[in-house]
Amino acid sequence: MPKYFLTGERGTGKSHIVEKLIELYRVTGFLTRFDKRRKELYLRFIQGPEYLIGKREKKKIQPIPEGFLKASKEIPELETSSKLLVIDEIGFLEECCEEFRRAVKNLLEHSDNCLCVLRKGKFPFIKELLTLGGFETIEVTVRNRESILSFLIEEYKKAGL
């Protein structure tokens, strides 16, 4: 039951690790990605819909609570047995929607094999997630990202994924 939180500075390769694992294993979960102009942020379910969860206004990202609320209704439907649960990433926008936070926490607590990317910083929801039992936190740097990728590949292989 390998369960990991990945954290690290922006640009260190956390999403690179996630993308490589998605290529190798049967996965479920969701990714947050900007549009090409980096104006809108979407939460994209790996095998499903996507929801607008943030918009850049005056250089700052503003949360879209309705998008998080819609996504929170999809989360309980994710099938995690014999799959790797991937979440990339949890940050500060999630603070706007209690239902979403509750659904993510429940999903993480009840999944056996997880990789969840957490934005670096002191945010209440991330602080709460870090108290969950059974998770190991790994800090990714440019120097260690390839060795962390190799380590995670081996861990999930041993778990039978």
Tab-separated table of C-alpha atoms in Angstrom:
chain	number	residue	atom	x	y	z
A	1	MET	CA	0.000	0.000	0.000
A	2	PRO	CA	2.413	2.718	-1.127
A	3	LYS	CA	0.898	6.133	-0.421
A	4	TYR	CA	2.956	9.227	-1.131
A	5	PHE	CA	2.646	12.977	-1.093
A	6	LEU	CA	5.018	14.758	-3.463
A	7	THR	CA	5.926	18.343	-2.772
A	8	GLY	CA	8.598	20.737	-3.967
A	9	GLU	CA	9.218	24.090	-5.536
A	10	ARG	CA	7.536	25.023	-8.803
A	11	GLY	CA	9.336	23.594	-11.821
A	12	THR	CA	11.166	20.776	-10.030
A	13	GLY	CA	9.450	17.965	-11.933
A	14	LYS	CA	6.523	16.825	-9.799
A	15	SER	CA	4.145	16.729	-12.761
A	16	HIS	CA	6.863	15.076	-14.873
A	17	ILE	CA	6.903	12.204	-12.359
A	18	VAL	CA	3.107	11.976	-12.442
A	19	GLU	CA	3.013	11.900	-16.257
A	20	LYS	CA	5.594	9.080	-16.391
A	21	LEU	CA	3.638	6.996	-13.857
A	22	ILE	CA	0.419	7.544	-15.829
A	23	GLU	CA	2.186	6.018	-18.850
A	24	LEU	CA	3.223	2.934	-16.853
A	25	TYR	CA	0.248	2.031	-14.673
A	26	ARG	CA	-3.517	1.761	-14.669
A	27	VAL	CA	-4.498	5.006	-12.993
A	28	THR	CA	-7.473	6.970	-11.831
A	29	GLY	CA	-7.737	10.445	-10.359
A	30	PHE	CA	-7.398	13.956	-11.663
A	31	LEU	CA	-4.919	16.557	-12.852
A	32	THR	CA	-5.053	20.327	-12.699
A	33	ARG	CA	-3.722	22.011	-15.827
A	34	PHE	CA	-3.794	25.496	-17.324
A	35	ASP	CA	-5.103	26.249	-20.786
A	36	LYS	CA	-2.572	27.272	-23.441
A	37	ARG	CA	-2.812	30.966	-22.540
A	38	ARG	CA	-2.382	30.177	-18.807
A	39	LYS	CA	-5.553	32.171	-18.058
A	40	GLU	CA	-7.854	29.324	-16.989
A	41	LEU	CA	-7.149	26.381	-14.705
A	42	TYR	CA	-9.012	23.113	-15.231
A	43	LEU	CA	-9.433	20.032	-13.095
A	44	ARG	CA	-9.380	17.110	-15.539
A	45	PHE	CA	-10.441	13.652	-14.455
A	46	ILE	CA	-8.157	11.076	-16.048
A	47	GLN	CA	-11.092	9.071	-17.423
A	48	GLY	CA	-13.776	11.683	-17.452
A	49	PRO	CA	-14.907	15.285	-17.525
A	50	GLU	CA	-13.076	18.498	-16.772
A	51	TYR	CA	-14.161	21.522	-14.772
A	52	LEU	CA	-12.998	25.127	-14.734
A	53	ILE	CA	-11.668	25.748	-11.205
A	54	GLY	CA	-9.689	28.965	-11.553
A	55	LYS	CA	-9.252	32.099	-13.664
A	56	ARG	CA	-6.307	34.463	-13.772
A	57	GLU	CA	-7.409	38.013	-13.043
A	58	LYS	CA	-4.810	40.769	-12.676
A	59	LYS	CA	-1.988	38.188	-12.412
A	60	LYS	CA	-3.710	36.318	-9.565
A	61	ILE	CA	-5.670	33.085	-9.838
A	62	GLN	CA	-9.213	33.342	-8.505
A	63	PRO	CA	-11.034	30.124	-7.551
A	64	ILE	CA	-14.258	29.061	-9.259
A	65	PRO	CA	-16.230	27.407	-6.424
A	66	GLU	CA	-18.862	25.981	-8.804
A	67	GLY	CA	-16.178	24.013	-10.649
A	68	PHE	CA	-14.885	22.513	-7.419
A	69	LEU	CA	-18.435	21.682	-6.339
A	70	LYS	CA	-19.144	19.855	-9.612
A	71	ALA	CA	-15.833	17.981	-9.359
A	72	SER	CA	-16.582	16.976	-5.756
A	73	LYS	CA	-19.601	15.028	-7.017
A	74	GLU	CA	-17.385	13.015	-9.426
A	75	ILE	CA	-14.763	12.040	-6.833
A	76	PRO	CA	-16.799	9.353	-4.999
A	77	GLU	CA	-17.335	7.634	-8.368
A	78	LEU	CA	-13.615	7.014	-8.920
A	79	GLU	CA	-12.743	3.315	-8.935
A	80	THR	CA	-9.441	2.925	-7.109
A	81	SER	CA	-9.151	-0.834	-6.584
A	82	SER	CA	-6.138	-2.271	-8.456
A	83	LYS	CA	-5.304	1.199	-9.789
A	84	LEU	CA	-2.925	3.959	-8.806
A	85	LEU	CA	-4.780	7.019	-7.558
A	86	VAL	CA	-3.097	10.137	-8.941
A	87	ILE	CA	-3.902	13.697	-7.868
A	88	ASP	CA	-1.844	16.520	-9.389
A	89	GLU	CA	-2.098	18.930	-7.610
A	90	ILE	CA	-3.691	20.246	-4.446
A	91	GLY	CA	-2.994	23.917	-3.707
A	92	PHE	CA	-4.739	26.903	-2.174
A	93	LEU	CA	-7.752	27.241	-4.499
A	94	GLU	CA	-9.393	24.219	-2.862
A	95	GLU	CA	-9.985	26.304	0.262
A	96	CYS	CA	-13.095	27.731	-1.465
A	97	CYS	CA	-15.065	24.465	-1.387
A	98	GLU	CA	-15.553	22.362	1.722
A	99	GLU	CA	-17.357	19.606	-0.220
A	100	PHE	CA	-14.360	19.189	-2.509
A	101	ARG	CA	-11.906	19.070	0.392
A	102	ARG	CA	-14.041	16.482	2.166
A	103	ALA	CA	-14.311	14.326	-0.967
A	104	VAL	CA	-10.538	14.431	-1.612
A	105	LYS	CA	-9.699	13.591	1.987
A	106	ASN	CA	-12.125	10.658	1.987
A	107	LEU	CA	-10.725	9.397	-1.327
A	108	LEU	CA	-7.155	9.506	-0.040
A	109	GLU	CA	-8.080	7.787	3.213
A	110	HIS	CA	-9.810	4.910	1.405
A	111	SER	CA	-7.327	4.306	-1.432
A	112	ASP	CA	-4.515	1.775	-1.183
A	113	ASN	CA	-2.043	3.092	-3.755
A	114	CYS	CA	-1.777	6.873	-4.039
A	115	LEU	CA	0.408	9.612	-5.391
A	116	CYS	CA	-0.825	13.082	-4.496
A	117	VAL	CA	1.086	16.231	-5.421
A	118	LEU	CA	0.836	19.035	-2.864
A	119	ARG	CA	1.772	22.601	-3.655
A	120	LYS	CA	4.556	23.830	-1.425
A	121	GLY	CA	3.309	26.317	1.130
A	122	LYS	CA	1.390	26.678	4.349
A	123	PHE	CA	-2.221	26.195	3.338
A	124	PRO	CA	-4.860	24.873	5.776
A	125	PHE	CA	-6.090	21.996	3.597
A	126	ILE	CA	-2.577	20.817	2.762
A	127	LYS	CA	-1.683	20.985	6.444
A	128	GLU	CA	-4.734	18.811	7.175
A	129	LEU	CA	-3.815	16.278	4.472
A	130	LEU	CA	-0.292	15.962	5.854
A	131	THR	CA	-1.795	14.588	9.079
A	132	LEU	CA	-3.360	11.609	7.272
A	133	GLY	CA	-1.918	8.309	8.395
A	134	GLY	CA	-0.116	5.948	6.044
A	135	PHE	CA	1.428	8.581	3.761
A	136	GLU	CA	5.093	9.364	3.273
A	137	THR	CA	6.010	12.854	2.069
A	138	ILE	CA	8.772	13.213	-0.502
A	139	GLU	CA	10.292	16.543	-1.522
A	140	VAL	CA	11.173	16.704	-5.213
A	141	THR	CA	14.122	18.755	-6.464
A	142	VAL	CA	15.595	19.053	-9.933
A	143	ARG	CA	18.510	16.919	-8.717
A	144	ASN	CA	16.498	14.055	-7.217
A	145	ARG	CA	13.457	13.842	-9.500
A	146	GLU	CA	14.756	10.977	-11.649
A	147	SER	CA	15.771	8.903	-8.615
A	148	ILE	CA	12.358	9.576	-7.039
A	149	LEU	CA	10.688	8.458	-10.275
A	150	SER	CA	12.717	5.221	-10.241
A	151	PHE	CA	11.880	4.663	-6.570
A	152	LEU	CA	8.140	5.163	-7.163
A	153	ILE	CA	8.141	2.867	-10.204
A	154	GLU	CA	9.641	0.116	-8.041
A	155	GLU	CA	7.271	0.758	-5.134
A	156	TYR	CA	4.152	0.563	-7.285
A	157	LYS	CA	5.502	-2.455	-9.157
A	158	LYS	CA	5.989	-4.237	-5.800
A	159	ALA	CA	2.390	-3.319	-4.936
A	160	GLY	CA	1.251	-5.298	-7.979
A	161	LEU	CA	0.025	-2.430	-10.117
